[in-house]
Short mmCIF file of C-alpha atoms in Angstrom, two decimals:
data_model
loop_
_atom_site.label_atom_id
_atom_site.label_comp_id
_atom_site.label_asym_id
_atom_site.label_seq_id
_atom_site.Cartn_x
_atom_site.Cartn_y
_atom_site.Cartn_z
CA MET A 1 -7.21 -34.20 -17.96
CA GLN A 2 -3.87 -32.43 -18.39
CA GLU A 3 -0.45 -33.10 -16.85
CA VAL A 4 1.27 -30.39 -14.80
CA GLY A 5 4.66 -32.05 -14.43
CA VAL A 6 6.21 -29.51 -16.80
CA ALA A 7 7.17 -26.20 -15.23
CA TYR A 8 5.54 -22.88 -16.06
CA GLU A 9 7.49 -19.74 -16.85
CA PRO A 10 6.33 -16.09 -16.86
CA VAL A 11 6.07 -14.75 -20.42
CA HIS A 12 4.11 -11.49 -20.05
CA LEU A 13 3.69 -8.87 -17.33
CA LEU A 14 1.04 -6.25 -18.10
CA ARG A 15 -0.14 -3.06 -16.41
CA CYS A 16 -3.41 -2.33 -18.21
CA HIS A 17 -5.92 -1.19 -15.57
CA SER A 18 -4.37 2.15 -14.65
CA LYS A 19 -6.63 4.83 -13.26
CA GLU A 20 -6.74 7.87 -15.56
CA ASP A 21 -4.27 6.02 -17.83
CA ASP A 22 -1.45 6.70 -15.37
CA PRO A 23 1.50 4.48 -16.44
CA ASN A 24 2.93 4.73 -12.91
CA ASP A 25 -0.22 3.44 -11.21
CA THR A 26 0.94 0.61 -8.94
CA MET A 27 -1.93 0.73 -6.46
CA THR A 28 -4.96 -0.41 -8.46
CA ASN A 29 -6.37 -3.83 -7.64
CA VAL A 30 -7.00 -6.15 -10.56
CA TRP A 31 -9.66 -8.35 -8.99
CA LYS A 32 -10.61 -11.16 -11.35
CA CYS A 33 -9.54 -13.04 -14.45
CA ALA A 34 -11.47 -15.52 -16.58
CA PHE A 35 -10.51 -17.40 -19.74
CA GLU A 36 -12.77 -16.94 -22.71
CA PRO A 37 -14.71 -20.06 -23.77
CA ASN A 38 -14.17 -21.42 -27.26
CA PRO A 39 -17.49 -20.91 -29.08
CA GLU A 40 -16.56 -23.56 -31.66
CA GLN A 41 -15.49 -26.15 -29.06
CA PRO A 42 -17.93 -26.19 -26.13
CA GLY A 43 -16.26 -27.14 -22.86
CA ASN A 44 -12.88 -25.73 -23.91
CA SER A 45 -11.31 -22.31 -23.56
CA THR A 46 -9.40 -20.11 -25.96
CA TRP A 47 -6.05 -18.53 -25.06
CA SER A 48 -7.72 -15.17 -24.44
CA VAL A 49 -8.41 -14.05 -20.90
CA ALA A 50 -10.59 -11.26 -19.49
CA THR A 51 -9.42 -9.22 -16.50
CA CYS A 52 -11.15 -6.53 -14.45
CA GLY A 53 -9.95 -3.79 -12.14
CA SER A 54 -10.69 -0.12 -11.56
CA ASN A 55 -13.32 0.91 -14.15
CA ILE A 56 -11.67 -1.20 -16.86
CA VAL A 57 -12.25 -4.62 -18.41
CA CYS A 58 -9.51 -6.02 -20.67
CA VAL A 59 -9.31 -9.01 -22.99
CA ILE A 60 -5.71 -10.21 -23.36
CA ASP A 61 -4.14 -12.66 -25.83
CA CYS A 62 -1.96 -14.90 -23.64
CA LYS A 63 0.23 -16.01 -26.55
CA THR A 64 1.30 -12.53 -27.64
CA GLY A 65 0.63 -10.53 -24.48
CA ILE A 66 -1.40 -8.02 -26.51
CA VAL A 67 -4.47 -6.35 -25.02
CA LEU A 68 -7.03 -7.20 -27.71
CA LYS A 69 -9.92 -5.17 -26.31
CA LYS A 70 -10.32 -2.65 -23.51
CA TYR A 71 -13.63 -1.40 -22.14
CA GLN A 72 -13.57 1.63 -19.84
CA HIS A 73 -16.67 2.81 -17.99
CA ASN A 74 -16.56 6.59 -17.74
CA LYS A 75 -20.17 7.59 -17.06
CA GLU A 76 -19.95 7.17 -13.30
CA LYS A 77 -17.40 6.03 -10.76
CA GLU A 78 -17.16 2.27 -11.01
CA GLU A 79 -14.82 -0.45 -9.82
CA PHE A 80 -15.33 -3.83 -11.43
CA TYR A 81 -15.02 -6.73 -8.98
CA CYS A 82 -16.15 -9.65 -11.12
CA ILE A 83 -16.55 -10.93 -14.68
CA ALA A 84 -18.12 -13.97 -16.33
CA TRP A 85 -18.32 -15.36 -19.87
CA THR A 86 -21.17 -17.06 -21.69
CA THR A 87 -21.73 -18.26 -25.26
CA LEU A 88 -25.03 -17.39 -26.95
CA GLU A 89 -26.50 -18.42 -30.30
CA MET A 90 -26.98 -15.09 -32.07
CA ASP A 91 -28.62 -14.40 -35.40
CA ILE A 92 -25.93 -12.75 -37.55
CA ASP A 93 -26.71 -12.00 -41.20
CA GLY A 94 -29.53 -14.50 -41.11
CA LYS A 95 -27.36 -17.30 -39.71
CA LYS A 96 -27.07 -18.65 -36.19
CA LYS A 97 -23.58 -18.14 -34.82
CA ALA A 98 -22.10 -18.97 -31.41
CA THR A 99 -20.99 -15.66 -29.91
CA ASN A 100 -19.26 -14.92 -26.61
CA ILE A 101 -20.70 -12.32 -24.25
CA LEU A 102 -18.90 -10.93 -21.20
CA ALA A 103 -20.65 -9.69 -18.05
CA ALA A 104 -18.96 -7.35 -15.56
CA ALA A 105 -20.14 -5.92 -12.24
CA GLY A 106 -18.83 -4.15 -9.16
CA THR A 107 -19.33 -1.28 -6.75
CA LYS A 108 -22.27 0.39 -8.51
CA GLY A 109 -24.51 -2.66 -8.12
CA THR A 110 -25.21 -2.89 -11.85
CA ILE A 111 -24.24 -5.53 -14.41
CA LYS A 112 -22.74 -4.46 -17.72
CA LEU A 113 -23.21 -6.82 -20.69
CA LEU A 114 -20.34 -6.48 -23.15
CA HIS A 115 -19.91 -7.67 -26.72
CA PRO A 116 -16.09 -8.00 -26.76
CA GLN A 117 -15.67 -8.17 -30.55
CA GLN A 118 -17.60 -4.92 -31.00
CA LEU A 119 -16.11 -3.33 -27.85
CA LEU A 120 -19.64 -2.43 -26.88
CA CYS A 121 -21.63 -2.31 -23.64
CA TYR A 122 -24.97 -3.19 -25.17
CA ALA A 123 -27.07 -3.53 -22.01
CA GLU A 124 -27.10 -2.75 -18.30
CA ILE A 125 -28.99 -4.59 -15.59
CA LYS A 126 -29.77 -2.71 -12.39
CA MET A 127 -29.95 -4.77 -9.24
CA GLU A 128 -32.80 -3.98 -6.86
CA ARG A 129 -30.27 -3.11 -4.18
CA LYS A 130 -28.31 -0.84 -6.49
CA SER A 131 -26.28 0.75 -3.70
CA LYS A 132 -24.83 -2.64 -2.74
CA PRO A 133 -21.81 -3.90 -4.71
CA VAL A 134 -21.99 -7.08 -6.76
CA ASN A 135 -19.16 -9.32 -5.54
CA CYS A 136 -19.44 -12.32 -7.86
CA ILE A 137 -21.26 -13.46 -10.99
CA THR A 138 -21.48 -16.70 -12.95
CA PHE A 139 -23.51 -18.06 -15.83
CA HIS A 140 -25.43 -21.32 -15.49
CA PRO A 141 -23.58 -24.01 -17.52
CA SER A 142 -26.80 -25.53 -18.89
CA HIS A 143 -28.71 -22.28 -19.42
CA PRO A 144 -26.32 -19.79 -21.07
CA THR A 145 -28.66 -16.79 -20.70
CA TRP A 146 -29.04 -17.28 -16.93
CA LEU A 147 -26.76 -14.94 -15.02
CA ILE A 148 -26.40 -15.56 -11.28
CA CYS A 149 -25.34 -12.50 -9.27
CA GLY A 150 -24.08 -12.46 -5.69
CA SER A 151 -24.28 -9.39 -3.46
CA GLU A 152 -25.99 -9.34 -0.06
CA ASP A 153 -28.49 -11.66 -1.68
CA ILE A 154 -28.51 -13.74 -4.88
CA VAL A 155 -30.49 -12.90 -8.00
CA ILE A 156 -30.83 -15.09 -11.08
CA TRP A 157 -31.47 -13.13 -14.29
CA ASP A 158 -32.34 -14.22 -17.79
CA ILE A 159 -30.30 -11.76 -19.88
CA GLY A 160 -31.93 -12.80 -23.16
CA THR A 161 -30.17 -12.99 -26.52
CA PRO A 162 -29.14 -9.79 -28.34
CA GLN A 163 -30.98 -9.23 -31.61
CA GLY A 164 -30.07 -7.19 -34.68
CA THR A 165 -27.19 -4.84 -35.35
CA ASP A 166 -28.02 -2.72 -32.28
CA PHE A 167 -28.02 -5.79 -29.97
CA LYS A 168 -31.46 -5.16 -28.52
CA CYS A 169 -32.40 -7.55 -25.74
CA ARG A 170 -34.81 -7.96 -22.85
CA HIS A 171 -33.77 -9.22 -19.45
CA ARG A 172 -35.99 -10.47 -16.65
CA LYS A 173 -35.52 -11.59 -13.08
CA LEU A 174 -36.14 -15.30 -12.58
CA LEU A 175 -35.47 -15.85 -8.88
CA ASN A 176 -34.35 -14.11 -5.72
CA LEU A 177 -32.45 -16.12 -3.09
CA SER A 178 -32.00 -14.91 0.47
CA ALA A 179 -28.33 -15.23 1.46
CA PRO A 180 -27.34 -15.50 5.15
CA GLY A 181 -24.22 -13.42 4.52
CA ARG A 182 -22.37 -11.38 1.93
CA VAL A 183 -21.88 -13.60 -1.13
CA LEU A 184 -18.25 -13.99 -2.26
CA GLY A 185 -18.39 -16.95 -4.66
CA LEU A 186 -20.95 -18.94 -6.66
CA ILE A 187 -21.12 -22.37 -8.31
CA ALA A 188 -24.04 -23.70 -10.35
CA VAL A 189 -24.09 -27.51 -10.41
CA PRO A 190 -26.41 -28.49 -13.29
CA SER A 191 -26.28 -32.25 -12.68
CA ALA A 192 -27.80 -31.68 -9.23
CA ASP A 193 -30.04 -28.66 -9.94
CA PHE A 194 -28.15 -27.02 -7.11
CA LEU A 195 -26.49 -23.68 -6.41
CA LEU A 196 -23.58 -23.24 -3.98
CA ALA A 197 -22.54 -19.92 -2.45
CA GLY A 198 -19.45 -19.11 -0.43
CA CYS A 199 -20.35 -16.29 1.96
CA ASP A 200 -18.52 -14.25 4.56
CA ASN A 201 -20.17 -16.42 7.23
CA GLY A 202 -20.31 -19.90 5.71
CA CYS A 203 -21.10 -22.10 2.72
CA TYR A 204 -24.75 -22.47 1.71
CA GLY A 205 -26.74 -24.26 -0.97
CA TRP A 206 -30.12 -23.98 -2.68
CA ASN A 207 -32.16 -26.56 -4.55
CA ILE A 208 -33.03 -24.91 -7.86
CA ASP A 209 -36.04 -26.19 -9.77
CA THR A 210 -35.14 -24.91 -13.23
CA ASN A 211 -38.63 -25.70 -14.51
CA ALA A 212 -40.62 -23.77 -11.90
CA PHE A 213 -39.33 -20.50 -10.49
CA SER A 214 -41.16 -18.84 -7.61
CA LYS A 215 -41.64 -15.11 -7.23
CA ARG A 216 -41.07 -15.42 -3.49
CA GLU A 217 -37.59 -15.03 -2.03
CA LYS A 218 -36.16 -18.46 -1.28
CA ASN A 219 -34.10 -19.35 1.80
CA TYR A 220 -31.12 -21.68 1.64
CA SER A 221 -31.70 -25.44 1.63
CA LEU A 222 -28.47 -26.51 3.34
CA GLU A 223 -25.48 -25.12 5.19
CA PHE A 224 -22.21 -26.97 4.61
CA LEU A 225 -19.98 -26.98 7.69
CA LEU A 226 -16.46 -27.03 6.26
CA PRO A 227 -13.40 -28.06 8.28
CA SER A 228 -11.53 -25.11 9.77
CA LYS A 229 -9.17 -24.28 12.59
CA ALA A 230 -11.81 -22.07 14.20
CA ARG A 231 -14.43 -24.83 14.08
CA LEU A 232 -11.96 -27.35 15.53
CA ALA A 233 -10.97 -24.97 18.34
CA SER A 234 -14.62 -24.29 19.10
CA ALA A 235 -15.35 -28.02 19.29
CA ILE A 236 -12.38 -28.60 21.61
CA ASN A 237 -13.18 -25.69 23.90
CA ASP A 238 -16.94 -26.32 23.75
CA GLU A 239 -17.83 -23.12 25.54
CA GLY A 240 -21.53 -23.93 25.43
CA GLU A 241 -22.30 -21.27 22.87
CA ASP A 242 -25.52 -21.84 20.95
CA ASP A 243 -25.04 -22.77 17.29
CA GLU A 244 -27.22 -19.83 16.25
CA GLU A 245 -24.85 -17.43 18.01
CA LYS A 246 -21.71 -18.80 16.40
CA GLU A 247 -20.38 -16.85 13.46
CA GLY A 248 -19.53 -19.05 10.48
CA ASP A 249 -16.24 -19.14 8.59
CA MET A 250 -15.55 -16.84 5.65
CA ILE A 251 -15.46 -18.90 2.44
CA ASP A 252 -13.32 -16.87 0.02
CA GLY A 253 -12.55 -19.67 -2.45
CA LEU A 254 -15.00 -21.95 -4.26
CA ALA A 255 -14.50 -23.96 -7.48
CA LEU A 256 -16.16 -26.80 -9.38
CA LEU A 257 -13.52 -29.35 -10.36
CA LYS A 258 -15.88 -31.69 -12.21
CA ASP A 259 -19.53 -32.72 -11.93
CA GLN A 260 -20.17 -32.57 -8.14
CA LEU A 261 -16.55 -32.45 -6.91
CA ILE A 262 -16.02 -29.15 -5.08
CA ALA A 263 -12.90 -27.29 -3.94
CA SER A 264 -13.35 -24.76 -1.14
CA LYS A 265 -11.10 -22.52 0.93
CA VAL A 266 -11.81 -21.02 4.33
CA ALA A 267 -10.09 -17.64 4.63
CA CYS A 268 -6.83 -17.62 6.61
CA ASP A 269 -7.04 -21.36 7.30
CA GLY A 270 -4.00 -22.73 5.45
CA SER A 271 -5.88 -25.50 3.62
CA ILE A 272 -8.02 -26.15 0.57
CA HIS A 273 -10.54 -28.97 0.93
CA ILE A 274 -11.86 -31.20 -1.85
CA TRP A 275 -15.29 -32.69 -1.17
CA SER A 276 -18.25 -34.34 -2.85
CA LEU A 277 -21.51 -32.41 -3.03
CA LYS A 278 -23.34 -35.64 -3.83
CA ASP A 279 -22.00 -37.36 -0.71
CA ALA A 280 -22.76 -34.33 1.46
CA ARG A 281 -26.37 -34.20 0.33
CA THR A 282 -26.75 -37.97 0.74
CA VAL A 283 -25.91 -37.89 4.47
CA LYS A 284 -28.49 -35.18 5.18
CA LYS A 285 -31.23 -36.46 7.45
CA GLY A 286 -34.85 -35.36 7.20
CA THR A 287 -35.33 -31.64 7.75
CA GLN A 288 -31.72 -31.18 8.83
CA LYS A 289 -30.40 -27.79 7.64
CA ASP A 290 -26.66 -28.33 8.08
CA VAL A 291 -24.20 -31.02 7.01
CA THR A 292 -20.66 -31.53 8.31
CA ILE A 293 -18.29 -31.93 5.37
CA LYS A 294 -15.78 -34.78 5.37
CA PRO A 295 -13.23 -33.95 2.67
CA VAL A 296 -12.17 -36.55 0.12
CA TYR A 297 -8.72 -35.06 0.66
CA SER A 298 -7.06 -31.74 1.49
CA LEU A 299 -4.41 -29.51 -0.04
CA GLU A 300 -1.72 -27.60 1.79
CA TRP A 301 -1.97 -23.84 1.31
CA CYS A 302 -0.04 -20.90 2.71
CA ASP A 303 -0.31 -19.60 6.26
CA SER A 304 -1.79 -16.22 5.38
CA ASP A 305 -3.94 -13.62 7.12
CA SER A 306 -5.10 -12.13 3.80
CA VAL A 307 -8.70 -12.60 2.68
CA TYR A 308 -10.51 -12.64 -0.69
CA LEU A 309 -7.79 -14.76 -2.33
CA ASP A 310 -9.83 -16.93 -4.69
CA ILE A 311 -9.09 -20.36 -6.15
CA GLY A 312 -9.50 -21.20 -9.83
CA THR A 313 -9.75 -24.04 -12.32
CA TRP A 314 -11.32 -24.94 -15.64
CA PRO A 315 -13.90 -27.67 -14.93
CA GLY A 316 -12.52 -31.04 -15.98
CA CYS A 317 -8.93 -29.92 -16.64
CA GLY A 318 -7.67 -31.57 -13.45
CA VAL A 319 -5.64 -28.62 -12.19
CA LEU A 320 -6.45 -26.18 -9.37
CA VAL A 321 -4.63 -22.86 -8.99
CA SER A 322 -4.52 -20.24 -6.24
CA GLY A 323 -2.46 -17.19 -5.41
CA ASP A 324 -1.14 -15.95 -2.06
CA ASP A 325 -0.03 -12.68 -0.49
CA GLN A 326 3.61 -13.15 -1.51
CA GLY A 327 2.96 -13.07 -5.26
CA GLU A 328 3.17 -16.85 -5.59
CA VAL A 329 0.86 -19.16 -7.54
CA TRP A 330 0.09 -22.59 -6.08
CA VAL A 331 -0.58 -25.30 -8.69
CA TYR A 332 -2.23 -28.62 -7.75
CA ASP A 333 -2.76 -31.72 -9.91
CA VAL A 334 -6.04 -32.46 -8.16
CA PHE A 335 -7.08 -35.54 -10.15
CA LYS A 336 -3.75 -37.30 -9.54
CA GLN A 337 -3.98 -36.40 -5.88
CA ALA A 338 -7.51 -37.83 -5.84
CA GLU A 339 -6.19 -41.12 -7.25
CA LEU A 340 -3.46 -41.19 -4.61
CA ALA A 341 -5.95 -40.41 -1.85
CA GLU A 342 -8.17 -43.28 -2.99
CA SER A 343 -5.46 -45.89 -3.60
CA ALA A 344 -3.28 -45.14 -0.57
CA LYS A 345 -6.12 -43.99 1.69
CA ILE A 346 -4.24 -40.75 2.29
CA LYS A 347 -6.29 -37.65 3.04
CA GLY A 348 -3.37 -35.23 2.79
CA PRO A 349 -2.82 -32.39 3.09
CA PHE A 350 -1.01 -32.70 -0.24
CA LYS A 351 1.66 -30.17 -1.14
CA PRO A 352 1.33 -28.21 -4.40
CA ASN A 353 2.82 -29.84 -7.47
CA GLN A 354 4.36 -26.50 -8.36
CA LEU A 355 4.90 -23.19 -6.59
CA LEU A 356 5.43 -20.34 -9.05
CA PRO A 357 7.35 -17.40 -7.53
CA TRP A 358 6.50 -13.87 -8.56
CA PRO A 359 8.70 -12.61 -11.44
CA GLU A 360 10.35 -9.46 -10.13
CA SER A 361 9.97 -6.61 -12.60
CA ARG A 362 12.79 -4.15 -13.07
CA ASP A 363 10.93 -1.14 -11.65
CA GLU A 364 10.03 -3.12 -8.53
CA GLU A 365 13.66 -4.15 -7.96
CA GLU A 366 14.92 -0.57 -8.43
CA GLY A 367 12.17 0.78 -6.20
CA GLU A 368 13.13 -1.58 -3.39
CA LYS A 369 16.80 -0.65 -3.69
CA GLU A 370 16.13 3.09 -3.75
CA GLU A 371 13.72 3.10 -0.84
CA GLY A 372 15.54 0.43 1.13
CA LYS A 373 12.37 -1.47 1.86
CA GLU A 374 12.17 -5.12 2.69
CA LYS A 375 10.16 -7.44 0.44
CA ASP A 376 8.02 -8.48 3.37
CA ASP A 377 6.88 -4.90 3.98
CA LEU A 378 3.08 -5.06 3.95
CA GLU A 379 2.69 -2.07 1.63
CA ASP A 380 5.07 -3.60 -0.94
CA ARG A 381 3.64 -7.08 -0.75
CA ILE A 382 2.24 -8.43 -4.02
CA ILE A 383 -1.13 -10.02 -3.32
CA VAL A 384 -2.52 -12.35 -5.97
CA ASN A 385 -6.27 -11.72 -5.92
CA ASP A 386 -7.24 -14.35 -8.47
CA VAL A 387 -5.77 -17.01 -10.77
CA SER A 388 -7.22 -18.74 -13.84
CA ILE A 389 -6.02 -21.58 -16.07
CA SER A 390 -6.87 -22.41 -19.68
CA SER A 391 -8.69 -25.66 -20.45
CA ASP A 392 -5.54 -27.22 -21.97
CA CYS A 393 -3.44 -25.97 -19.01
CA LYS A 394 -1.03 -24.22 -21.37
CA TYR A 395 -1.52 -20.81 -19.74
CA ILE A 396 -2.02 -19.60 -16.18
CA VAL A 397 -2.95 -15.98 -15.48
CA SER A 398 -2.65 -14.23 -12.11
CA VAL A 399 -3.93 -10.74 -11.22
CA THR A 400 -2.69 -8.62 -8.33
CA ASN A 401 -3.13 -5.65 -6.04
CA LYS A 402 -0.33 -3.81 -7.86
CA ASN A 403 -2.11 -3.24 -11.19
CA LEU A 404 -0.21 -6.17 -12.70
CA VAL A 405 -1.38 -9.12 -14.76
CA CYS A 406 1.08 -12.01 -15.09
CA VAL A 407 0.79 -14.60 -17.85
CA TRP A 408 2.52 -17.95 -17.27
CA GLN A 409 3.14 -20.45 -20.07
CA LYS A 410 3.86 -24.15 -19.79
CA ALA A 411 7.55 -24.53 -20.64
#
């Protein structure tokens, strides 16, 4: 667990996802960022981070601010929405070596498997619903070749291990899960053989028997009813609407803090809730298909009407990060807040330990002066789509709707 009492300062501001290499491109969304795992130290990250936006995937060195690798997909129009790292044991020159592989997916409904060191897309997996975009992907922590993909359903693939100098591999579909809504976020919880999905109409979970996959599409095992203003208002008004007719909340933030401790965010709700998956599954009765979540504690977040603003962490580091639609990064010392919640019986909402304001770049300042626009103008607003933190909490990276990647370093 790391301390976050020391302030962070911005050290690098990069514009590296420009369409057609236009240096003046300020409109491209950079959607996701993910720190590269350390292949020599399992459970830890390096100081390199992958980012995706437009048809480009970059790998950036946070210490120097240098773009180490850049993959650009030019065969067909693509916009990458999501990326995920895994570490595979590859046979290199007759010796087994831990090697990082990066997966990327987006609008085309296909998954690209990249070997970052070779700057090579060595394989492509086509989803059955190719016309539907892939919104989120994650690798299973205990099965590094298992890639879980979220679109309008969920598919678990075994991507195999690349062999030889031409990285030949075979992939196969393991399981198809029927999702009640469009999937926006995924968490695999290996200690519980469970998969969580944040969808545009609620939070759902599946029991996953990793030893016996079925060829039949599997429906969700549980729906988790998370606290929200809309749910509270509905309960107060009690208009007599059937539960089946009620539309669930959009879950646009989902993160695994440690083991079965989950952080989730309902879009436009002003709070982040921390809750126990183990406790939630324990209170389930019989064939009951939904469970009302009682948070361990809650975090104060901004009052925003923007959606798809994800939350991020590195499992076990003790820090949660999230961006807003004003360019700010919210930093929470979640393990300390958990101790306070337990000792003082306080449920929160706890304020962020730090609030990092957006570092105004020179061209932005001049642009505002020349055009006479207010900072709060919707078109000029910097929206932080995603935030990631390194395992040692030394670096925080935020990516935005303005084709900008900001690297923060612990002072």
